[in-house]
Tab-separated table of C-alpha atoms in Angstrom:
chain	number	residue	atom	x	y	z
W	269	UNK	CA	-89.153	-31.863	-4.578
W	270	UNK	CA	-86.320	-33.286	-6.392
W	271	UNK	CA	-85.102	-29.469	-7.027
W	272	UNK	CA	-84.737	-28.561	-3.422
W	273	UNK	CA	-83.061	-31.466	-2.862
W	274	UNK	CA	-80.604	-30.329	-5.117
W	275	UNK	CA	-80.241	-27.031	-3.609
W	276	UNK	CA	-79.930	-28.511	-0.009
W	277	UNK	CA	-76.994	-30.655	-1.230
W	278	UNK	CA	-75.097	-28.167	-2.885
W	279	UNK	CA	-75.373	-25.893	0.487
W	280	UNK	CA	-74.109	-28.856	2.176
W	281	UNK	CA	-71.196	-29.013	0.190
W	282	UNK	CA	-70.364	-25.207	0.029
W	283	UNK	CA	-70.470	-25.357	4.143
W	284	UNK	CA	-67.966	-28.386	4.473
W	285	UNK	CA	-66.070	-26.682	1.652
W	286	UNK	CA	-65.776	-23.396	4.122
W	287	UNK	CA	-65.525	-25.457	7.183
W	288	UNK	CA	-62.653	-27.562	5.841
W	289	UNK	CA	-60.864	-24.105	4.584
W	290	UNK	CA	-61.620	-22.350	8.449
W	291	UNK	CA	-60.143	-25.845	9.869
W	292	UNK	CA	-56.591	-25.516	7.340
W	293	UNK	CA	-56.137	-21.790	7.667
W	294	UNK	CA	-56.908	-22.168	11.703
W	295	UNK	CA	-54.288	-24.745	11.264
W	296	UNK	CA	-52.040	-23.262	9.487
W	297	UNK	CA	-52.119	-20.117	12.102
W	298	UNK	CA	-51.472	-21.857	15.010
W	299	UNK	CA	-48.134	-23.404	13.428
W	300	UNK	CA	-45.270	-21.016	14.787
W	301	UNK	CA	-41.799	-20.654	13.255
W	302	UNK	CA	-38.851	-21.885	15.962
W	303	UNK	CA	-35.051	-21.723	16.081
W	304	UNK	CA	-32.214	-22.336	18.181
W	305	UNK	CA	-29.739	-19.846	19.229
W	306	UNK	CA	-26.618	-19.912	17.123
W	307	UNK	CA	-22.803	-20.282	18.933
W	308	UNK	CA	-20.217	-18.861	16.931
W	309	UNK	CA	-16.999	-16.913	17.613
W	310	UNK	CA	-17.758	-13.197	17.195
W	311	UNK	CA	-16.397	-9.352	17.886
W	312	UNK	CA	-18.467	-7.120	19.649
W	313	UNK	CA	-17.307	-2.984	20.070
W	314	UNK	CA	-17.207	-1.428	23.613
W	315	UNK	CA	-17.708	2.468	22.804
W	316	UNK	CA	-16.293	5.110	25.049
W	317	UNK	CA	-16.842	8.910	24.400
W	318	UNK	CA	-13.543	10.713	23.170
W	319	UNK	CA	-12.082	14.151	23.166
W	320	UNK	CA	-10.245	14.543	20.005
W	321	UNK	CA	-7.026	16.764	20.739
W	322	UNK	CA	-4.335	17.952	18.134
W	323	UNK	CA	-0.896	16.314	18.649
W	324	UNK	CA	0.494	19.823	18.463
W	325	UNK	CA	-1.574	22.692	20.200
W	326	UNK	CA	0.339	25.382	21.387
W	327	UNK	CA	-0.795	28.829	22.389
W	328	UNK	CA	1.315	32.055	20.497
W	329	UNK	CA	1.730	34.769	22.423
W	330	UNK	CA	3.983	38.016	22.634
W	331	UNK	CA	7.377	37.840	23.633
W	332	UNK	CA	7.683	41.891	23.497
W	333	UNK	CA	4.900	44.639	24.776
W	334	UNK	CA	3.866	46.894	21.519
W	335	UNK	CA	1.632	47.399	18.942
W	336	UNK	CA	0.411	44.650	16.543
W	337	UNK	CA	1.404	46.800	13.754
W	338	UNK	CA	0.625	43.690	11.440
W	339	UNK	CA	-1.295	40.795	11.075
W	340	UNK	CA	-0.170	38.302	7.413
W	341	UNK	CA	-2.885	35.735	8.386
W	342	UNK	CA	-6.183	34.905	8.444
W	343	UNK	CA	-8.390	32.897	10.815
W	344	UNK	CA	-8.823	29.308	10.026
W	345	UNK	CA	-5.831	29.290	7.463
W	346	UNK	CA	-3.414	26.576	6.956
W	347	UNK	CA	0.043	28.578	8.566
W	348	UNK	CA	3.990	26.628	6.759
W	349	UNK	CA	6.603	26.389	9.274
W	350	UNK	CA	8.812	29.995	9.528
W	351	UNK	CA	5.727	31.885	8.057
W	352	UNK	CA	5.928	35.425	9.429
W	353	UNK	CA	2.268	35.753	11.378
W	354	UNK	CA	2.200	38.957	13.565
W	355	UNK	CA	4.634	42.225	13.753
W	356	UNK	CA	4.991	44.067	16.469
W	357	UNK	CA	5.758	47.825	16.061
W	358	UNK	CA	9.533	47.799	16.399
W	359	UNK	CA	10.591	51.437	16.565
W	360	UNK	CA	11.558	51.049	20.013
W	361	UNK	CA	13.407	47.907	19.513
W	362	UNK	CA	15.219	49.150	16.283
W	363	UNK	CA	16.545	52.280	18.131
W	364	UNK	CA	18.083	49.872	20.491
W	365	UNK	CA	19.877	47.363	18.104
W	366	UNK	CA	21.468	50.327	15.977
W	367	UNK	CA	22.319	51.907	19.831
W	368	UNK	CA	23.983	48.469	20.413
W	369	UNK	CA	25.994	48.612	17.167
W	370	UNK	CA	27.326	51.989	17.413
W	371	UNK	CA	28.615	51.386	21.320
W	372	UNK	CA	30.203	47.916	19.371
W	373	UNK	CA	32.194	49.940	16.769
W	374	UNK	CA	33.514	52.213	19.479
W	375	UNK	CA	34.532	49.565	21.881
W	376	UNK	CA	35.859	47.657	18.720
W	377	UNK	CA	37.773	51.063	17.678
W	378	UNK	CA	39.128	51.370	21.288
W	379	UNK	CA	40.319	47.631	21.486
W	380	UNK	CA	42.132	48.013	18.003
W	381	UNK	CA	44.195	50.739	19.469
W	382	UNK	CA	44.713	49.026	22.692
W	383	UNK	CA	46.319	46.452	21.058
W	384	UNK	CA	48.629	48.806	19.115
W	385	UNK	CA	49.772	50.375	22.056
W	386	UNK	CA	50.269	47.403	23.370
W	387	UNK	CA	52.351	46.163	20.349
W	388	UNK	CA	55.256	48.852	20.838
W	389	UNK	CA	54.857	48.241	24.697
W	390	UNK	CA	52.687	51.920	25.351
W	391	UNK	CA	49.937	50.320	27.453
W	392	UNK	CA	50.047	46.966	29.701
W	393	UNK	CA	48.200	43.663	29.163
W	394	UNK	CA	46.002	44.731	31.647
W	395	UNK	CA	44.607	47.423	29.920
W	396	UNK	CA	44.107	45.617	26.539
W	397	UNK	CA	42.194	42.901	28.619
W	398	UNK	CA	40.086	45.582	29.885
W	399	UNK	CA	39.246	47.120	26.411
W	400	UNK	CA	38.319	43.218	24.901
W	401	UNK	CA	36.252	42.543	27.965
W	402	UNK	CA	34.247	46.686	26.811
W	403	UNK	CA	34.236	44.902	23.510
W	404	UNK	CA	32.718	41.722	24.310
W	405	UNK	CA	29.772	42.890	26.734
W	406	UNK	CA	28.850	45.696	23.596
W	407	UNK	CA	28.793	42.583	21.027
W	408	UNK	CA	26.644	40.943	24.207
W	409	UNK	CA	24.301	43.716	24.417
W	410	UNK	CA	24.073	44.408	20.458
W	411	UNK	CA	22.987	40.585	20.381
W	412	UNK	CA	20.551	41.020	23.420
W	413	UNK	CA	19.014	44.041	21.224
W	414	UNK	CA	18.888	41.679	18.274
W	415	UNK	CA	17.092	39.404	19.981
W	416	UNK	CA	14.569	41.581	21.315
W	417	UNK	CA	13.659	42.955	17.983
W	418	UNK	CA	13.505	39.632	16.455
W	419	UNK	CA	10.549	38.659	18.967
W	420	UNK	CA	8.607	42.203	17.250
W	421	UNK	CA	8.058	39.510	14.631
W	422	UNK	CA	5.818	36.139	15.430
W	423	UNK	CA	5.980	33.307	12.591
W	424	UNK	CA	5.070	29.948	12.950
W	425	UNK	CA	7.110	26.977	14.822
W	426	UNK	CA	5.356	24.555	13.167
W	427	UNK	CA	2.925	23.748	9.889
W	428	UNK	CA	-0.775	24.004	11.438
W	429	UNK	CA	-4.112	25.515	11.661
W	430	UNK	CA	-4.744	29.030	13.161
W	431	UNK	CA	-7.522	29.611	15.563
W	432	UNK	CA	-9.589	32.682	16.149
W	433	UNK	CA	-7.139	35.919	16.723
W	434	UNK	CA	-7.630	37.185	19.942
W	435	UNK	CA	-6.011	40.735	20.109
W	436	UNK	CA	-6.750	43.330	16.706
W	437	UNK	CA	-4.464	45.267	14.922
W	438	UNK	CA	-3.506	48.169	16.632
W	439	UNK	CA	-3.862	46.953	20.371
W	440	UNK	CA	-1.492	47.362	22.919
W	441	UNK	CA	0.002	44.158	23.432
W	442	UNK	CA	1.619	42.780	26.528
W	443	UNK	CA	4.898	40.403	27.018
W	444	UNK	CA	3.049	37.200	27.475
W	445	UNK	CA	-0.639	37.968	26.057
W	446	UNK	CA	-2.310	35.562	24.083
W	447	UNK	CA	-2.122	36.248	19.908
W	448	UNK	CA	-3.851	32.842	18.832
W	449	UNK	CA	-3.427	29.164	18.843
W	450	UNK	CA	-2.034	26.543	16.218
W	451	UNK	CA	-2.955	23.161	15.820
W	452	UNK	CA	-0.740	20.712	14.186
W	453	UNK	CA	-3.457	18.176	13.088
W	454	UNK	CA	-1.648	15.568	10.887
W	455	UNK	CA	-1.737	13.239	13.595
W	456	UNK	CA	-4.455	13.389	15.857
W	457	UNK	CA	-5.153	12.267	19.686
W	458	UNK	CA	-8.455	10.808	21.411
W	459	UNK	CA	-8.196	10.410	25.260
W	460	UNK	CA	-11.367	8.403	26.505
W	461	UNK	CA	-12.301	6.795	29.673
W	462	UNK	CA	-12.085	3.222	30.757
W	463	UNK	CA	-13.649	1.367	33.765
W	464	UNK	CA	-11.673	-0.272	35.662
W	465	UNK	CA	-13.150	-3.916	34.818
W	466	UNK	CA	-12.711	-3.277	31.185
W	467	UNK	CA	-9.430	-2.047	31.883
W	468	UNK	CA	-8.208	-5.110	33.291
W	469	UNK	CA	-9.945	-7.573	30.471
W	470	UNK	CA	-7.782	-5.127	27.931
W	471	UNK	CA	-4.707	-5.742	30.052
W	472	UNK	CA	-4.954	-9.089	30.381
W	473	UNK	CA	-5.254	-9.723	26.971
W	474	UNK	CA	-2.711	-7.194	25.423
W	475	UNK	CA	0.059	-8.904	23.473
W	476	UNK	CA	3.291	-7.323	24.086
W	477	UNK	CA	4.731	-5.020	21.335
W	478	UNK	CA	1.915	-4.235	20.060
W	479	UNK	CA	-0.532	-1.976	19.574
W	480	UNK	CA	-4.422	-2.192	19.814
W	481	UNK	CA	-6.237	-1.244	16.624
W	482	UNK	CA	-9.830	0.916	17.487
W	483	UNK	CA	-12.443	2.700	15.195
W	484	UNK	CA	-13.977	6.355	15.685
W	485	UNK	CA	-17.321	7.083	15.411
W	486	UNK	CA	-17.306	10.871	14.543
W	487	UNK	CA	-20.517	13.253	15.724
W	488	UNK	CA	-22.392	12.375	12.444
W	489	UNK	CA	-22.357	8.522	13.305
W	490	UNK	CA	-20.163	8.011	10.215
W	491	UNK	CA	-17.052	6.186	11.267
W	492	UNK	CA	-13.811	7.895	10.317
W	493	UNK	CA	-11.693	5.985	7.366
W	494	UNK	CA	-8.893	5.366	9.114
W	495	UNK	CA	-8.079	3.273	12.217
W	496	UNK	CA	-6.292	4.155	15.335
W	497	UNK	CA	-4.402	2.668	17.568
W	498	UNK	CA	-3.978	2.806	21.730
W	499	UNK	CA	-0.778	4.671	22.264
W	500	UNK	CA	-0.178	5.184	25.529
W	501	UNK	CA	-2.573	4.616	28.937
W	502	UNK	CA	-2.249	7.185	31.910
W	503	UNK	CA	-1.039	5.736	35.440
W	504	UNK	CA	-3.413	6.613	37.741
W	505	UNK	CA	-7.559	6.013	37.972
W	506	UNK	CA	-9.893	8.571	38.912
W	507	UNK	CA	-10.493	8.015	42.325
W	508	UNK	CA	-13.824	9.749	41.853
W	509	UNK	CA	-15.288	7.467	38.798
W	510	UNK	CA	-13.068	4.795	38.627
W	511	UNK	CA	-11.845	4.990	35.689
W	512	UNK	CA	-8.268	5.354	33.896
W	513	UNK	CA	-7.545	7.708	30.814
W	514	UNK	CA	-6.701	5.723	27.465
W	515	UNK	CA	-4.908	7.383	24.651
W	516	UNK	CA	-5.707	6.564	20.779
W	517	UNK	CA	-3.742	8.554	18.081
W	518	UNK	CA	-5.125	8.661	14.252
W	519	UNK	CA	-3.591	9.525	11.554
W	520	UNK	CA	-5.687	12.663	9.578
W	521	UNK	CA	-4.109	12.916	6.227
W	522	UNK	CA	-6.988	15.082	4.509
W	523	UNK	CA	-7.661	17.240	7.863
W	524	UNK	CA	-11.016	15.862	8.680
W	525	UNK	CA	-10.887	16.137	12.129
W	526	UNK	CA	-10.017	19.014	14.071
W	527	UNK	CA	-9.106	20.056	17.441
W	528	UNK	CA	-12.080	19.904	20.319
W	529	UNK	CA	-13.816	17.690	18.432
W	530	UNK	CA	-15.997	14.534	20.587
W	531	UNK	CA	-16.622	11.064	18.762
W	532	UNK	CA	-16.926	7.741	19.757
W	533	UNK	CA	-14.258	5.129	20.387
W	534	UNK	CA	-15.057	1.306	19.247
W	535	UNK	CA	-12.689	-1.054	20.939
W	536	UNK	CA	-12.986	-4.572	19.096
W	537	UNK	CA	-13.825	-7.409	21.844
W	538	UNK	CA	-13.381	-10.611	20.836
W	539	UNK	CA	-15.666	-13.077	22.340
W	540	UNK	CA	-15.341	-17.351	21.920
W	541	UNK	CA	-18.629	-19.373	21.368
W	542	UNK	CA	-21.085	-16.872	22.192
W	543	UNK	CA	-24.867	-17.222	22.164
W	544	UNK	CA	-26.539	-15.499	19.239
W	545	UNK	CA	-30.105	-15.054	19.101
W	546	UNK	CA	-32.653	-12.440	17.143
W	547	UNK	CA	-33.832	-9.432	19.231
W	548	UNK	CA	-37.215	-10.323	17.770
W	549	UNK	CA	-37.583	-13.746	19.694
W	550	UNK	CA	-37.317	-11.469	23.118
W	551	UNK	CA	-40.235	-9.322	25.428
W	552	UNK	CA	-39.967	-7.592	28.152
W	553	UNK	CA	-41.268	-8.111	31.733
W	554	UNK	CA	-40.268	-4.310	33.156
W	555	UNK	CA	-36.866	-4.310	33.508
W	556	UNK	CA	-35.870	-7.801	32.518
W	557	UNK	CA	-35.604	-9.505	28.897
W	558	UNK	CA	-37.628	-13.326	28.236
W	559	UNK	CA	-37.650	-15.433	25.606
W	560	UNK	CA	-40.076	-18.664	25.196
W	561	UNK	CA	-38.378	-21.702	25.112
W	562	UNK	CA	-40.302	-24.834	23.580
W	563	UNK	CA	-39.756	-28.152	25.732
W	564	UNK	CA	-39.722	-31.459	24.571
W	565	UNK	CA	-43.538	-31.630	24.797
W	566	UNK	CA	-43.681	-28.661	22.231
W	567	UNK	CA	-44.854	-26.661	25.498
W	568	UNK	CA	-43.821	-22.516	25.520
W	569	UNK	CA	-41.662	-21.598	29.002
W	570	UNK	CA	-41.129	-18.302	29.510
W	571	UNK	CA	-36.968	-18.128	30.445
W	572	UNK	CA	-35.470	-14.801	31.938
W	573	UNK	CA	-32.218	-14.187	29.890
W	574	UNK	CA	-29.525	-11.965	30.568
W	575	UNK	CA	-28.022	-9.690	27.038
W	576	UNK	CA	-24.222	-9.238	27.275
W	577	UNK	CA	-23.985	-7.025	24.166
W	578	UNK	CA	-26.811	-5.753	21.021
W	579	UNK	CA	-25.904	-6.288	17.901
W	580	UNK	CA	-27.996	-5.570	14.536
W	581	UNK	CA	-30.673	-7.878	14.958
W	582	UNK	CA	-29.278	-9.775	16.913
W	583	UNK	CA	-28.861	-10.418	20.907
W	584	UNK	CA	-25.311	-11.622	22.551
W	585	UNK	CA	-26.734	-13.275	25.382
W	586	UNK	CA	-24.792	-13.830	28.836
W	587	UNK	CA	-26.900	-16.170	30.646
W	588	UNK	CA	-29.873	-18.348	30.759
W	589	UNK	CA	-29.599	-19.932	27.065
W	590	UNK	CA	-27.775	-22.627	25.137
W	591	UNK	CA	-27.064	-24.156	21.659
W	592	UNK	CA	-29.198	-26.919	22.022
W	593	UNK	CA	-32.785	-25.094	23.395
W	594	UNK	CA	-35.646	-24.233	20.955
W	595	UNK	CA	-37.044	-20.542	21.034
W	596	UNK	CA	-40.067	-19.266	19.758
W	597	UNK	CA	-38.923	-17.043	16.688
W	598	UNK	CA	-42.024	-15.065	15.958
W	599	UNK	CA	-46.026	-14.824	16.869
W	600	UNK	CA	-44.822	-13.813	20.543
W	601	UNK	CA	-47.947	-11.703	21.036
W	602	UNK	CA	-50.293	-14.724	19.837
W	603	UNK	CA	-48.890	-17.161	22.651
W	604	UNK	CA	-49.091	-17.567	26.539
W	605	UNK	CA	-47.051	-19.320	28.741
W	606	UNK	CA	-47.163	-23.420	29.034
W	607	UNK	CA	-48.989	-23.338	25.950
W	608	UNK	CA	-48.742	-26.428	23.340
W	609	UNK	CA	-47.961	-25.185	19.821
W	610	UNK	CA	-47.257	-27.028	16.448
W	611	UNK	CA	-43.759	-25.542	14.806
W	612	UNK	CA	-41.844	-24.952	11.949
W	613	UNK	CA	-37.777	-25.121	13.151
W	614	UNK	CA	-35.749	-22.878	10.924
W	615	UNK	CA	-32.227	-22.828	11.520
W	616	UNK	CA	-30.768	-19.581	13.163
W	617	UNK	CA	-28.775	-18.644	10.045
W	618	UNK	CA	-31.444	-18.742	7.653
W	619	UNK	CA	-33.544	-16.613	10.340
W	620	UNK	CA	-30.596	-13.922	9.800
W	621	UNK	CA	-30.738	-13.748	6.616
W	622	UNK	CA	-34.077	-13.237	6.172
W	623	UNK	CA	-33.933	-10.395	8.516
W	624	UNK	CA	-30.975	-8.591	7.236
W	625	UNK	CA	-33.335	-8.741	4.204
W	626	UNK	CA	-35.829	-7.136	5.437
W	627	UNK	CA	-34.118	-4.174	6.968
W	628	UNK	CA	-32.163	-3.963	3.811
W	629	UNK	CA	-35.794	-3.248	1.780
């Protein structure tokens, strides 16, 4: 008898021991981690898709129909200033300038004797005129010829980049026809497109003489390491989308970027005392973003916010929050509306940390 006493008093004790455990860890589970949204001054980036352009890109063509008797480049390469790139076959052009020569010699052997007639009074004035004015329009024309058979040769008006040839060696070439194209990219431009709202915020803001610094985001998402800045902004807006042309130049030193390239332009925004709060404290209701706020009874209301701008982990929010309220930080799926929860407040900084941490792992 005495022995199943002892029994039924141990299970006694092992059940309160469980039910006091179930009671703390029920306890402990219903005790949801709170903060308040932080108000700091902070830069956000509006991004506008650019078209990168070369601050020098010009098209070579012929000046002279022939054939491309020679090319001295290659696709792709890196072309010096003066550097001969394409000959034209200049047999034609030749003939012509020693033509132009010989007709100057004789007009220039014809004046010289004008003039010594002239001397001992043989001929008039009006005759030695005429032979310098022979003279002059040969020395004209032997220029002209000189001229013509300089364009038989194509070199480079600038250091640049060649592009893709587009006529062989040997074709028939035509004054005017298109050779190649050279870009000068040292110093490269990025038109993009602003609205016209964000156009006028920019305006409004710009300090005079001087310039407004932006990133680029290049096509692999890596951002190019060296700024920009807004050069020059077109006059008119497009009608058609409302929005106005911007102009960024950056400097390209090692020749990373390249003409007809697309990136991303990131415009620094500064904003005053904006509302910071983690995306994690938000759900969605279809279209529209909510956040539970805790009351002074410790009682969840579900608040429609508005996001001005997303951040890293973080929400800039536009409307329907302020410093002082007390959101729900986590266990979102575990909660209802006007329901009474026990919480743990941590402050919004620490909450940042913590998940910078985590996304760092």
């Amino acid at each position: 008898m005495k022995r199943i006493f002892i029994l039924a008093f141990v299970a006694t004790c092992l059940l309160y021991s469980s039910c006091t455990e179930k009671k703390e860890e029920a306890e402990t589970e219903s005790k949801f981690l709170v903060t308040s949204p932080a108000e700091t001054d902070t830069v956000i980036y509006n991004e506008y898709v650019g078209q990168i352009r070369s601050s020098s890109h010009i098209e070579l063509r012929s000046q002279e129909k022939g054939y491309l008797e020679k090319i001295f480049v290659d696709e792709g390469q890196y072309i010096t200033k003066g550097q001969l790139m394409f000959k034209i076959m200049p047999v034609i052009y030749q003939a012509e300038v020693e033509k132009a020569k010989a007709e100057t010699d004789f007009a220039e052997i014809e004046y010289n004797n004008a003039r010594a007639l002239a001397d001992n009074n043989v001929v008039s004035q009006n005759e030695l005129s005429l032979n310098k004015a022979k003279l002059n329009k040969a020395k004209a024309e032997l220029a002209l010829a000189k001229a013509h058979l300089s364009f038989t040769e194509i070199r480079a008006p600038f250091n640049g980049f060649m592009d893709r040839f587009y006529k062989r060696l040997g074709s028939l070439i035509d004054e005017g026809e298109l050779l190649t194209t050279l870009s000068d990219n040292s110093k490269m431009w990025v038109y993009f497109n602003v609205p016209e709202a964000e156009y006028l915020n920019y305006i409004q803001k710009a300090k005079p003489q001087s310039r407004q610094q932006v990133q680029l985001q290049m096509a692999n998402g890596e951002l190019f390491h060296l700024p920009g800045v807004v050069e020059t902004i077109e006059a008119d807006f497009n009608n058609e989308t409302g929005n106005i042309a911007f102009r960024a130049a950056f400097p390209n030193p090692k020749g990373i970027l390249r003409h007809g390239e697309t990136g991303n332009i990131r415009m620094p925004v500064s904003l005053k005392k904006a509302i910071l709060i983690p995306q994690k404290a938000t759900f969605d209701v279809l279209d529209k973003k909510f956040v539970y706020v805790v009351n002074e009874n410790n009682v969840l209301e579900a608040r429609q916010i508005t996001i001005a701008q997303e951040l890293p982990h973080v929400y800039i929010v536009a409307s329907g929050l302020g410093p002082k309220d007390k959101i729900l930080a986590e266990g979102l799926g575990k909660v209802r509306d006007k329901q009474k929860i026990k919480y743990e407040f941590v402050p919004f900084e620490k909450e940042l940390m913590e998940l910078k941490k985590l996304h760092a792992e």
